[in-house]
């Protein structure tokens, strides 16, 4: 048995350590890595080639559990690999990965147009974490000539809000950065909360960066609509058959460093740190899920999920 291609191992490592992060970006990178494995595989039989790709897919799959775009990307790319020879398999694999990556880009642009229609000239949005899907809605609104301002939540522990702030600033959107716990205070100045999704469950629950659900509850209390920008690659087909979405628990080092731990933890047994990366926002707190297929009330997303995924939850990374 050969190892996966070094680029696949590097991509898997980058996803695990969050050098590559955000659901759509992870999906794009996974498809790209499969293409490299396909191009560079020295398999001398169709069976060996398929086994090479399966192992690459498994390596990628095992990096982060919550972003369903990752297994969905692997499913989409591997479903279109066909042929009786290594050459045919290789060509269809490379083309399938490229087609998937093209569709990912187009879907984001399309959902941005839909989300932008919800935003009016002069609106203030509040963001959480860094979501390319959510930001595509703001970008499209700016491109339509609307003046949009943003209140950007820092998003502890990894502060992905800083990426959002920089991106928005580069697009000419005036940004005010706040710490997470200041969100409620600023909601009175906000017209829309705009967030992304790592996964969307069949009941319309939105799984996104930890803190999204608290923000949504506060926004509902203040009467501020909550829009979720999410390509259909974020729909979690396993939830059609009763499975729940696994929430990733990350290392406590992201919350507390060694020096701090040393200082505070006189009694290590009496001091625990937990670091869940995502949480679940129930559908009743979400006004609209904006996809490349239009906008949906969260409770109706199951219809789209059935149409796109049926009951097909193939796991091509398994032996
Ligand atoms: C990122 C996050 C993003 C979603 C959607 O978490 O929660 O909101 O992944 O992102 P992390 P996108 O930083 O832990 O990956 O819209 O870009 O797919």
mmCIF file of C-alpha atoms and ligand atoms in Angstrom:
data_model
loop_
_atom_site.group_PDB
_atom_site.id
_atom_site.type_symbol
_atom_site.label_atom_id
_atom_site.label_comp_id
_atom_site.label_asym_id
_atom_site.label_seq_id
_atom_site.Cartn_x
_atom_site.Cartn_y
_atom_site.Cartn_z
ATOM 1 C CA UNK A 1 0.000 0.000 0.000
ATOM 2 C CA UNK A 2 1.411 3.392 -0.988
ATOM 3 C CA UNK A 3 0.931 6.574 1.013
ATOM 4 C CA UNK A 4 -1.311 9.374 -0.168
ATOM 5 C CA UNK A 5 0.366 12.044 -2.285
ATOM 6 C CA UNK A 6 2.298 14.572 -0.120
ATOM 7 C CA UNK A 7 0.037 17.391 -1.362
ATOM 8 C CA UNK A 8 -2.996 15.484 -0.069
ATOM 9 C CA UNK A 9 -1.300 14.974 3.297
ATOM 10 C CA UNK A 10 -0.403 18.695 3.373
ATOM 11 C CA UNK A 11 -3.957 19.734 2.512
ATOM 12 C CA UNK A 12 -5.340 17.425 5.216
ATOM 13 C CA UNK A 13 -2.893 18.895 7.700
ATOM 14 C CA UNK A 14 -3.780 22.458 6.677
ATOM 15 C CA UNK A 15 -7.494 21.727 7.133
ATOM 16 C CA UNK A 16 -6.921 20.122 10.551
ATOM 17 C CA UNK A 17 -4.799 23.052 11.750
ATOM 18 C CA UNK A 18 -7.168 25.590 10.129
ATOM 19 C CA UNK A 19 -4.587 27.055 7.742
ATOM 20 C CA UNK A 20 -7.378 26.176 5.330
ATOM 21 C CA UNK A 21 -10.719 26.955 6.977
ATOM 22 C CA UNK A 22 -14.324 27.877 6.298
ATOM 23 C CA UNK A 23 -16.646 25.268 4.830
ATOM 24 C CA UNK A 24 -16.565 26.346 1.173
ATOM 25 C CA UNK A 25 -12.790 26.809 1.154
ATOM 26 C CA UNK A 26 -12.332 23.389 2.753
ATOM 27 C CA UNK A 27 -14.522 21.799 0.040
ATOM 28 C CA UNK A 28 -12.547 23.528 -2.699
ATOM 29 C CA UNK A 29 -9.222 22.414 -1.220
ATOM 30 C CA UNK A 30 -10.424 18.815 -0.797
ATOM 31 C CA UNK A 31 -11.525 18.623 -4.446
ATOM 32 C CA UNK A 32 -8.184 20.108 -5.526
ATOM 33 C CA UNK A 33 -6.296 17.547 -3.437
ATOM 34 C CA UNK A 34 -8.253 14.668 -4.984
ATOM 35 C CA UNK A 35 -7.328 16.009 -8.425
ATOM 36 C CA UNK A 36 -3.632 16.016 -7.467
ATOM 37 C CA UNK A 37 -3.909 12.451 -6.201
ATOM 38 C CA UNK A 38 -5.582 11.441 -9.470
ATOM 39 C CA UNK A 39 -3.007 13.195 -11.650
ATOM 40 C CA UNK A 40 0.014 11.920 -9.752
ATOM 41 C CA UNK A 41 -1.115 8.381 -8.910
ATOM 42 C CA UNK A 42 1.259 5.721 -10.244
ATOM 43 C CA UNK A 43 -1.392 2.990 -9.921
ATOM 44 C CA UNK A 44 -1.043 0.368 -12.633
ATOM 45 C CA UNK A 45 -4.584 -0.992 -12.521
ATOM 46 C CA UNK A 46 -8.059 0.551 -12.252
ATOM 47 C CA UNK A 47 -8.532 -1.134 -8.868
ATOM 48 C CA UNK A 48 -5.265 0.289 -7.527
ATOM 49 C CA UNK A 49 -6.201 3.736 -8.847
ATOM 50 C CA UNK A 50 -9.598 3.666 -7.147
ATOM 51 C CA UNK A 51 -7.934 2.506 -3.946
ATOM 52 C CA UNK A 52 -5.465 5.423 -4.172
ATOM 53 C CA UNK A 53 -8.321 7.889 -4.469
ATOM 54 C CA UNK A 54 -10.294 6.235 -1.687
ATOM 55 C CA UNK A 55 -7.338 6.551 0.678
ATOM 56 C CA UNK A 56 -6.829 10.180 -0.275
ATOM 57 C CA UNK A 57 -10.522 10.846 0.335
ATOM 58 C CA UNK A 58 -10.342 9.114 3.724
ATOM 59 C CA UNK A 59 -7.311 11.170 4.765
ATOM 60 C CA UNK A 60 -9.171 14.366 3.875
ATOM 61 C CA UNK A 61 -12.449 13.206 5.414
ATOM 62 C CA UNK A 62 -10.883 12.584 8.809
ATOM 63 C CA UNK A 63 -9.664 16.167 9.309
ATOM 64 C CA UNK A 64 -12.703 18.102 10.609
ATOM 65 C CA UNK A 65 -16.096 16.597 11.381
ATOM 66 C CA UNK A 66 -18.580 19.492 11.295
ATOM 67 C CA UNK A 67 -18.267 21.002 7.800
ATOM 68 C CA UNK A 68 -20.428 18.710 5.667
ATOM 69 C CA UNK A 69 -19.088 20.425 2.560
ATOM 70 C CA UNK A 70 -16.022 18.223 2.994
ATOM 71 C CA UNK A 71 -17.740 14.801 2.674
ATOM 72 C CA UNK A 72 -20.145 16.314 0.125
ATOM 73 C CA UNK A 73 -17.178 17.445 -1.993
ATOM 74 C CA UNK A 74 -15.656 13.968 -1.798
ATOM 75 C CA UNK A 75 -19.027 12.433 -2.740
ATOM 76 C CA UNK A 76 -19.538 14.738 -5.722
ATOM 77 C CA UNK A 77 -16.038 14.343 -7.122
ATOM 78 C CA UNK A 78 -15.908 10.572 -6.673
ATOM 79 C CA UNK A 79 -19.400 9.947 -8.045
ATOM 80 C CA UNK A 80 -18.294 11.066 -11.511
ATOM 81 C CA UNK A 81 -15.134 8.988 -11.773
ATOM 82 C CA UNK A 82 -15.712 6.448 -14.534
ATOM 83 C CA UNK A 83 -13.825 4.270 -16.973
ATOM 84 C CA UNK A 84 -12.218 0.894 -17.516
ATOM 85 C CA UNK A 85 -8.623 2.081 -17.690
ATOM 86 C CA UNK A 86 -6.394 4.087 -15.361
ATOM 87 C CA UNK A 87 -6.210 6.780 -18.004
ATOM 88 C CA UNK A 88 -10.007 7.152 -18.227
ATOM 89 C CA UNK A 89 -10.361 7.107 -14.467
ATOM 90 C CA UNK A 90 -7.657 9.736 -14.115
ATOM 91 C CA UNK A 91 -9.198 12.035 -16.724
ATOM 92 C CA UNK A 92 -12.708 11.814 -15.303
ATOM 93 C CA UNK A 93 -11.412 12.354 -11.756
ATOM 94 C CA UNK A 94 -9.476 15.492 -12.716
ATOM 95 C CA UNK A 95 -12.427 16.833 -14.732
ATOM 96 C CA UNK A 96 -14.916 16.000 -11.973
ATOM 97 C CA UNK A 97 -12.837 17.890 -9.394
ATOM 98 C CA UNK A 98 -12.507 20.893 -11.712
ATOM 99 C CA UNK A 99 -16.254 20.890 -12.460
ATOM 100 C CA UNK A 100 -17.005 20.737 -8.744
ATOM 101 C CA UNK A 101 -14.699 23.680 -8.035
ATOM 102 C CA UNK A 102 -16.284 25.724 -10.852
ATOM 103 C CA UNK A 103 -19.770 25.021 -9.504
ATOM 104 C CA UNK A 104 -18.697 26.013 -6.008
ATOM 105 C CA UNK A 105 -17.604 29.426 -7.274
ATOM 106 C CA UNK A 106 -20.723 29.957 -9.351
ATOM 107 C CA UNK A 107 -23.008 28.886 -6.509
ATOM 108 C CA UNK A 108 -21.425 31.427 -4.198
ATOM 109 C CA UNK A 109 -21.842 34.208 -6.733
ATOM 110 C CA UNK A 110 -25.493 33.247 -7.330
ATOM 111 C CA UNK A 111 -26.388 33.078 -3.650
ATOM 112 C CA UNK A 112 -24.700 36.442 -3.169
ATOM 113 C CA UNK A 113 -27.136 37.992 -5.664
ATOM 114 C CA UNK A 114 -30.077 36.483 -3.790
ATOM 115 C CA UNK A 115 -28.819 37.616 -0.384
ATOM 116 C CA UNK A 116 -28.065 41.104 -1.689
ATOM 117 C CA UNK A 117 -31.723 41.548 -2.603
ATOM 118 C CA UNK A 118 -32.555 41.331 1.113
ATOM 119 C CA UNK A 119 -30.220 44.231 1.914
ATOM 120 C CA UNK A 120 -31.255 47.851 1.381
ATOM 121 C CA UNK A 121 -29.170 50.914 0.705
ATOM 122 C CA UNK A 122 -27.894 52.238 4.045
ATOM 123 C CA UNK A 123 -28.258 48.928 5.949
ATOM 124 C CA UNK A 124 -25.958 47.933 8.788
ATOM 125 C CA UNK A 125 -25.127 44.232 9.006
ATOM 126 C CA UNK A 126 -23.651 42.312 11.911
ATOM 127 C CA UNK A 127 -21.356 39.383 11.121
ATOM 128 C CA UNK A 128 -19.980 36.467 13.094
ATOM 129 C CA UNK A 129 -16.825 34.504 12.194
ATOM 130 C CA UNK A 130 -15.678 34.582 8.565
ATOM 131 C CA UNK A 131 -17.990 33.105 5.985
ATOM 132 C CA UNK A 132 -17.320 33.524 2.277
ATOM 133 C CA UNK A 133 -20.978 32.689 1.532
ATOM 134 C CA UNK A 134 -22.269 35.340 3.944
ATOM 135 C CA UNK A 135 -19.792 37.896 2.649
ATOM 136 C CA UNK A 136 -20.787 37.219 -0.961
ATOM 137 C CA UNK A 137 -24.237 38.671 -0.075
ATOM 138 C CA UNK A 138 -22.656 41.863 1.236
ATOM 139 C CA UNK A 139 -20.298 42.082 -1.749
ATOM 140 C CA UNK A 140 -23.148 41.699 -4.222
ATOM 141 C CA UNK A 141 -25.105 44.440 -2.415
ATOM 142 C CA UNK A 142 -22.077 46.746 -2.596
ATOM 143 C CA UNK A 143 -21.703 45.901 -6.294
ATOM 144 C CA UNK A 144 -25.367 46.883 -6.763
ATOM 145 C CA UNK A 145 -24.348 50.341 -5.496
ATOM 146 C CA UNK A 146 -25.820 50.003 -2.001
ATOM 147 C CA UNK A 147 -24.044 51.617 0.926
ATOM 148 C CA UNK A 148 -23.599 48.936 3.595
ATOM 149 C CA UNK A 149 -21.877 49.250 6.966
ATOM 150 C CA UNK A 150 -20.793 46.363 9.166
ATOM 151 C CA UNK A 151 -20.468 45.608 12.834
ATOM 152 C CA UNK A 152 -18.074 42.697 12.981
ATOM 153 C CA UNK A 153 -17.894 40.340 15.936
ATOM 154 C CA UNK A 154 -14.351 39.397 16.772
ATOM 155 C CA UNK A 155 -15.264 35.686 17.184
ATOM 156 C CA UNK A 156 -13.203 34.085 19.905
ATOM 157 C CA UNK A 157 -11.185 32.019 20.307
ATOM 158 C CA UNK A 158 -9.553 32.246 16.857
ATOM 159 C CA UNK A 159 -10.789 35.721 15.913
ATOM 160 C CA UNK A 160 -11.888 34.942 12.362
ATOM 161 C CA UNK A 161 -13.828 38.234 12.607
ATOM 162 C CA UNK A 162 -10.538 39.960 11.828
ATOM 163 C CA UNK A 163 -10.483 38.278 8.404
ATOM 164 C CA UNK A 164 -14.057 39.454 7.826
ATOM 165 C CA UNK A 165 -13.224 43.010 8.913
ATOM 166 C CA UNK A 166 -10.261 43.238 6.581
ATOM 167 C CA UNK A 167 -12.201 41.819 3.652
ATOM 168 C CA UNK A 168 -15.113 44.215 4.155
ATOM 169 C CA UNK A 169 -12.793 47.173 4.593
ATOM 170 C CA UNK A 170 -11.100 46.257 1.295
ATOM 171 C CA UNK A 171 -14.525 46.354 -0.395
ATOM 172 C CA UNK A 172 -15.116 49.850 0.980
ATOM 173 C CA UNK A 173 -17.574 48.780 3.691
ATOM 174 C CA UNK A 174 -17.069 50.825 6.886
ATOM 175 C CA UNK A 175 -16.387 48.362 9.717
ATOM 176 C CA UNK A 176 -16.753 48.566 13.471
ATOM 177 C CA UNK A 177 -15.126 45.651 15.292
ATOM 178 C CA UNK A 178 -16.619 44.581 18.638
ATOM 179 C CA UNK A 179 -15.863 41.840 21.142
ATOM 180 C CA UNK A 180 -18.370 38.994 21.056
ATOM 181 C CA UNK A 181 -20.047 39.886 24.300
ATOM 182 C CA UNK A 182 -20.889 43.392 23.017
ATOM 183 C CA UNK A 183 -23.184 42.042 20.290
ATOM 184 C CA UNK A 184 -26.476 42.591 22.100
ATOM 185 C CA UNK A 185 -25.624 46.195 22.879
ATOM 186 C CA UNK A 186 -25.066 46.943 19.194
ATOM 187 C CA UNK A 187 -28.035 45.030 17.765
ATOM 188 C CA UNK A 188 -30.242 48.126 18.038
ATOM 189 C CA UNK A 189 -28.088 49.675 15.303
ATOM 190 C CA UNK A 190 -28.275 46.618 13.056
ATOM 191 C CA UNK A 191 -30.676 45.856 10.174
ATOM 192 C CA UNK A 192 -29.552 42.294 9.406
ATOM 193 C CA UNK A 193 -27.455 39.630 11.033
ATOM 194 C CA UNK A 194 -25.635 37.849 8.209
ATOM 195 C CA UNK A 195 -23.850 34.564 8.958
ATOM 196 C CA UNK A 196 -22.739 31.445 7.130
ATOM 197 C CA UNK A 197 -23.170 27.760 7.877
ATOM 198 C CA UNK A 198 -20.878 24.809 8.282
ATOM 199 C CA UNK A 199 -23.829 22.459 7.948
ATOM 200 C CA UNK A 200 -27.609 22.677 7.695
ATOM 201 C CA UNK A 201 -29.736 19.901 9.121
ATOM 202 C CA UNK A 202 -32.949 18.539 7.620
ATOM 203 C CA UNK A 203 -35.095 20.399 10.181
ATOM 204 C CA UNK A 204 -33.491 23.711 9.143
ATOM 205 C CA UNK A 205 -31.136 23.966 12.111
ATOM 206 C CA UNK A 206 -27.997 25.896 11.236
ATOM 207 C CA UNK A 207 -24.663 24.614 12.496
ATOM 208 C CA UNK A 208 -22.126 27.417 12.448
ATOM 209 C CA UNK A 209 -19.242 28.905 14.440
ATOM 210 C CA UNK A 210 -19.766 28.806 18.201
ATOM 211 C CA UNK A 211 -21.681 31.895 19.275
ATOM 212 C CA UNK A 212 -24.012 31.978 16.265
ATOM 213 C CA UNK A 213 -26.970 30.611 18.244
ATOM 214 C CA UNK A 214 -26.590 33.146 21.057
ATOM 215 C CA UNK A 215 -26.376 35.926 18.484
ATOM 216 C CA UNK A 216 -29.503 34.623 16.739
ATOM 217 C CA UNK A 217 -31.500 34.476 19.979
ATOM 218 C CA UNK A 218 -30.466 38.034 20.838
ATOM 219 C CA UNK A 219 -31.229 39.240 17.322
ATOM 220 C CA UNK A 220 -34.691 37.677 17.430
ATOM 221 C CA UNK A 221 -35.288 39.354 20.796
ATOM 222 C CA UNK A 222 -34.311 42.705 19.241
ATOM 223 C CA UNK A 223 -36.378 42.074 16.101
ATOM 224 C CA UNK A 224 -33.348 41.944 13.811
ATOM 225 C CA UNK A 225 -33.697 39.455 10.918
ATOM 226 C CA UNK A 226 -31.110 36.677 10.627
ATOM 227 C CA UNK A 227 -29.986 35.644 7.182
ATOM 228 C CA UNK A 228 -27.821 32.564 6.626
ATOM 229 C CA UNK A 229 -25.798 32.445 3.414
ATOM 230 C CA UNK A 230 -25.174 28.798 2.557
ATOM 231 C CA UNK A 231 -24.562 27.012 -0.712
ATOM 232 C CA UNK A 232 -26.436 23.729 -1.047
ATOM 233 C CA UNK A 233 -23.125 21.924 -0.480
ATOM 234 C CA UNK A 234 -23.765 22.798 3.198
ATOM 235 C CA UNK A 235 -26.905 20.646 3.358
ATOM 236 C CA UNK A 236 -26.210 17.617 5.526
ATOM 237 C CA UNK A 237 -27.815 14.587 3.856
ATOM 238 C CA UNK A 238 -27.177 12.257 6.811
ATOM 239 C CA UNK A 239 -29.682 14.274 8.843
ATOM 240 C CA UNK A 240 -32.430 13.048 6.489
ATOM 241 C CA UNK A 241 -32.058 9.664 8.106
ATOM 242 C CA UNK A 242 -31.973 10.791 11.708
ATOM 243 C CA UNK A 243 -28.245 11.323 12.210
ATOM 244 C CA UNK A 244 -27.093 14.343 14.139
ATOM 245 C CA UNK A 245 -24.208 16.605 13.152
ATOM 246 C CA UNK A 246 -21.029 16.011 15.114
ATOM 247 C CA UNK A 247 -19.787 19.196 16.742
ATOM 248 C CA UNK A 248 -16.017 19.521 16.570
ATOM 249 C CA UNK A 249 -14.253 19.978 19.910
ATOM 250 C CA UNK A 250 -10.903 21.712 19.437
ATOM 251 C CA UNK A 251 -7.785 21.897 21.539
ATOM 252 C CA UNK A 252 -7.943 23.883 24.770
ATOM 253 C CA UNK A 253 -4.722 25.659 23.696
ATOM 254 C CA UNK A 254 -6.923 27.853 21.486
ATOM 255 C CA UNK A 255 -8.568 29.171 24.664
ATOM 256 C CA UNK A 256 -5.818 29.222 27.236
ATOM 257 C CA UNK A 257 -2.044 29.214 26.716
ATOM 258 C CA UNK A 258 0.567 27.335 28.761
ATOM 259 C CA UNK A 259 1.568 30.336 30.860
ATOM 260 C CA UNK A 260 -2.032 31.130 31.764
ATOM 261 C CA UNK A 261 -2.781 27.491 32.484
ATOM 262 C CA UNK A 262 0.249 27.262 34.742
ATOM 263 C CA UNK A 263 -0.834 30.386 36.637
ATOM 264 C CA UNK A 264 -4.510 29.542 37.112
ATOM 265 C CA UNK A 265 -4.476 25.783 37.393
ATOM 266 C CA UNK A 266 -3.177 25.315 40.908
ATOM 267 C CA UNK A 267 -5.392 22.268 41.091
ATOM 268 C CA UNK A 268 -5.605 20.753 37.602
ATOM 269 C CA UNK A 269 -8.535 18.534 38.637
ATOM 270 C CA UNK A 270 -10.681 21.544 39.495
ATOM 271 C CA UNK A 271 -10.208 23.502 36.287
ATOM 272 C CA UNK A 272 -11.424 22.293 32.925
ATOM 273 C CA UNK A 273 -11.408 24.062 29.582
ATOM 274 C CA UNK A 274 -13.777 23.081 26.768
ATOM 275 C CA UNK A 275 -13.599 24.419 23.236
ATOM 276 C CA UNK A 276 -16.552 23.483 21.019
ATOM 277 C CA UNK A 277 -15.996 25.030 17.575
ATOM 278 C CA UNK A 278 -19.641 25.166 16.468
ATOM 279 C CA UNK A 279 -23.177 25.365 17.812
ATOM 280 C CA UNK A 280 -26.697 24.687 16.596
ATOM 281 C CA UNK A 281 -29.176 27.490 15.900
ATOM 282 C CA UNK A 282 -32.742 26.141 15.851
ATOM 283 C CA UNK A 283 -34.776 27.068 12.754
ATOM 284 C CA UNK A 284 -37.154 29.333 14.695
ATOM 285 C CA UNK A 285 -34.353 31.887 15.094
ATOM 286 C CA UNK A 286 -33.489 32.003 11.400
ATOM 287 C CA UNK A 287 -35.433 34.139 8.922
ATOM 288 C CA UNK A 288 -33.973 32.920 5.650
ATOM 289 C CA UNK A 289 -31.416 30.463 4.333
ATOM 290 C CA UNK A 290 -30.039 31.959 1.147
ATOM 291 C CA UNK A 291 -28.704 29.434 -1.367
ATOM 292 C CA UNK A 292 -27.767 29.471 -5.046
ATOM 293 C CA UNK A 293 -31.257 28.049 -5.640
ATOM 294 C CA UNK A 294 -32.999 30.973 -3.996
ATOM 295 C CA UNK A 295 -33.962 31.757 -0.431
ATOM 296 C CA UNK A 296 -35.779 29.311 1.821
ATOM 297 C CA UNK A 297 -37.476 29.535 5.185
ATOM 298 C CA UNK A 298 -35.392 27.096 7.265
ATOM 299 C CA UNK A 299 -38.295 24.707 7.828
ATOM 300 C CA UNK A 300 -38.626 24.104 4.065
ATOM 301 C CA UNK A 301 -34.966 23.355 3.411
ATOM 302 C CA UNK A 302 -35.700 19.643 3.739
ATOM 303 C CA UNK A 303 -37.500 19.759 0.379
ATOM 304 C CA UNK A 304 -34.366 21.040 -1.335
ATOM 305 C CA UNK A 305 -32.260 18.514 0.556
ATOM 306 C CA UNK A 306 -34.384 15.601 -0.673
ATOM 307 C CA UNK A 307 -34.322 16.924 -4.226
ATOM 308 C CA UNK A 308 -30.532 17.288 -4.291
ATOM 309 C CA UNK A 309 -29.376 14.363 -2.192
ATOM 310 C CA UNK A 310 -32.327 11.958 -2.025
ATOM 311 C CA UNK A 311 -31.293 9.204 0.289
ATOM 312 C CA UNK A 312 -27.887 8.953 -1.282
ATOM 313 C CA UNK A 313 -25.385 9.321 1.479
ATOM 314 C CA UNK A 314 -22.624 7.304 -0.162
ATOM 315 C CA UNK A 315 -19.370 7.125 1.765
ATOM 316 C CA UNK A 316 -16.806 6.599 -1.020
ATOM 317 C CA UNK A 317 -13.905 7.066 1.419
ATOM 318 C CA UNK A 318 -14.794 3.807 3.170
ATOM 319 C CA UNK A 319 -13.260 0.524 2.050
HETATM 320 C C1 LIG B 1 -16.001 28.798 9.848
HETATM 321 C C2 LIG B 1 -17.458 29.066 9.961
HETATM 322 C C3 LIG B 1 -18.102 29.653 8.757
HETATM 323 C C4 LIG B 1 -18.669 28.506 7.901
HETATM 324 C C5 LIG B 1 -19.111 29.012 6.535
HETATM 325 O O1 LIG B 1 -15.486 28.074 10.943
HETATM 326 O O2 LIG B 1 -18.112 28.788 10.932
HETATM 327 O O3 LIG B 1 -19.158 30.502 9.100
HETATM 328 O O4 LIG B 1 -17.689 27.513 7.711
HETATM 329 O O5 LIG B 1 -17.991 29.510 5.829
HETATM 330 P P1 LIG B 1 -13.912 27.709 10.956
HETATM 331 P P2 LIG B 1 -18.057 29.646 4.229
HETATM 332 O O6 LIG B 1 -13.157 29.004 10.950
HETATM 333 O O7 LIG B 1 -13.747 26.923 12.225
HETATM 334 O O8 LIG B 1 -13.640 26.863 9.747
HETATM 335 O O9 LIG B 1 -19.270 30.464 3.936
HETATM 336 O O10 LIG B 1 -16.778 30.331 3.827
HETATM 337 O O11 LIG B 1 -18.196 28.273 3.655
#
